[in-house]
Amino acid sequence: MLELRPNCECCDRDLAPSDVAYICTFECTWCPACVEAFPGRACPNCGGTLELRPVRPPAALLRHPASTTRVVSASCREPAESRA
């Protein structure tokens, strides 16, 4: 089951389970704005394809809640902070 991480790993923006987000095969999680800046729209961690994160239905979220553990990629934040 997907973790549904609560934030973008690059800019640390909050991402609710129902928000549009992108993930790779390792579940690295990114907001749409950061994905637009990635060369080839590829995951900056693994180089893999980024896909839209599926939305877990509200009833399923009650039984299987989203993760509350925030993951931040330091290597991604440096270029993102220079764009801000």
CSV table of C-alpha atoms in Angstrom, one decimal:
chain,number,residue,atom,x,y,z
A,1,MET,CA,0.0,0.0,0.0
A,2,LEU,CA,1.3,3.5,-0.9
A,3,GLU,CA,2.4,5.7,2.0
A,4,LEU,CA,0.8,8.8,0.7
A,5,ARG,CA,3.5,11.1,2.1
A,6,PRO,CA,2.4,14.4,3.4
A,7,ASN,CA,4.8,16.7,1.6
A,8,CYS,CA,6.8,17.5,-1.5
A,9,GLU,CA,10.3,16.2,-1.0
A,10,CYS,CA,11.8,19.2,-2.7
A,11,CYS,CA,9.9,22.3,-1.5
A,12,ASP,CA,8.3,20.7,1.6
A,13,ARG,CA,4.9,22.0,0.5
A,14,ASP,CA,2.1,20.2,2.3
A,15,LEU,CA,0.3,17.7,0.1
A,16,ALA,CA,-3.1,16.4,1.4
A,17,PRO,CA,-4.0,12.8,0.3
A,18,SER,CA,-6.5,14.3,-2.2
A,19,ASP,CA,-4.0,16.8,-3.7
A,20,VAL,CA,-2.3,16.3,-7.1
A,21,ALA,CA,1.1,14.9,-6.5
A,22,TYR,CA,3.7,12.8,-8.4
A,23,ILE,CA,5.5,9.7,-7.3
A,24,CYS,CA,8.2,7.4,-8.6
A,25,THR,CA,8.5,3.6,-8.1
A,26,PHE,CA,10.2,4.3,-4.7
A,27,GLU,CA,7.3,6.6,-3.6
A,28,CYS,CA,9.4,9.8,-3.7
A,29,THR,CA,6.7,12.4,-3.7
A,30,TRP,CA,6.7,15.7,-5.5
A,31,CYS,CA,4.3,18.6,-6.1
A,32,PRO,CA,3.4,19.6,-9.7
A,33,ALA,CA,5.4,22.9,-9.5
A,34,CYS,CA,8.7,21.1,-8.6
A,35,VAL,CA,8.1,18.3,-11.2
A,36,GLU,CA,7.9,21.0,-13.9
A,37,ALA,CA,11.5,22.1,-13.0
A,38,PHE,CA,13.0,18.5,-13.1
A,39,PRO,CA,15.0,17.8,-16.2
A,40,GLY,CA,12.9,15.4,-18.3
A,41,ARG,CA,10.3,15.4,-15.5
A,42,ALA,CA,12.2,12.5,-14.0
A,43,CYS,CA,12.7,11.7,-10.3
A,44,PRO,CA,15.8,13.6,-9.2
A,45,ASN,CA,16.5,10.8,-6.6
A,46,CYS,CA,16.4,7.7,-8.8
A,47,GLY,CA,15.9,9.1,-12.4
A,48,GLY,CA,12.7,7.1,-12.7
A,49,THR,CA,9.4,8.0,-14.3
A,50,LEU,CA,7.1,10.2,-12.3
A,51,GLU,CA,3.4,9.3,-12.3
A,52,LEU,CA,0.4,10.9,-10.8
A,53,ARG,CA,-0.1,9.7,-7.3
A,54,PRO,CA,-3.5,7.9,-7.0
A,55,VAL,CA,-6.1,9.3,-4.7
A,56,ARG,CA,-7.2,7.0,-1.8
A,57,PRO,CA,-11.0,7.2,-1.3
A,58,PRO,CA,-12.1,8.8,1.9
A,59,ALA,CA,-13.5,5.6,3.4
A,60,ALA,CA,-10.2,3.8,2.7
A,61,LEU,CA,-8.3,6.7,4.4
A,62,LEU,CA,-10.2,6.0,7.6
A,63,ARG,CA,-8.9,2.4,7.6
A,64,HIS,CA,-5.6,3.1,6.1
A,65,PRO,CA,-4.5,6.7,6.8
A,66,ALA,CA,-1.8,8.6,4.9
A,67,SER,CA,1.7,8.8,6.4
A,68,THR,CA,2.6,11.7,8.7
A,69,THR,CA,6.3,11.2,8.2
A,70,ARG,CA,7.9,14.0,6.2
A,71,VAL,CA,10.7,13.2,3.8
A,72,VAL,CA,12.9,16.0,2.4
A,73,SER,CA,15.6,15.6,-0.2
A,74,ALA,CA,18.5,17.9,0.7
A,75,SER,CA,19.9,17.6,-2.8
A,76,CYS,CA,16.7,18.8,-4.4
A,77,ARG,CA,16.1,21.7,-1.9
A,78,GLU,CA,19.3,23.5,-2.8
A,79,PRO,CA,18.3,24.2,-6.4
A,80,ALA,CA,14.7,24.9,-5.3
A,81,GLU,CA,15.8,27.5,-2.8
A,82,SER,CA,17.8,29.2,-5.4
A,83,ARG,CA,14.7,29.5,-7.6
A,84,ALA,CA,12.6,31.0,-4.8
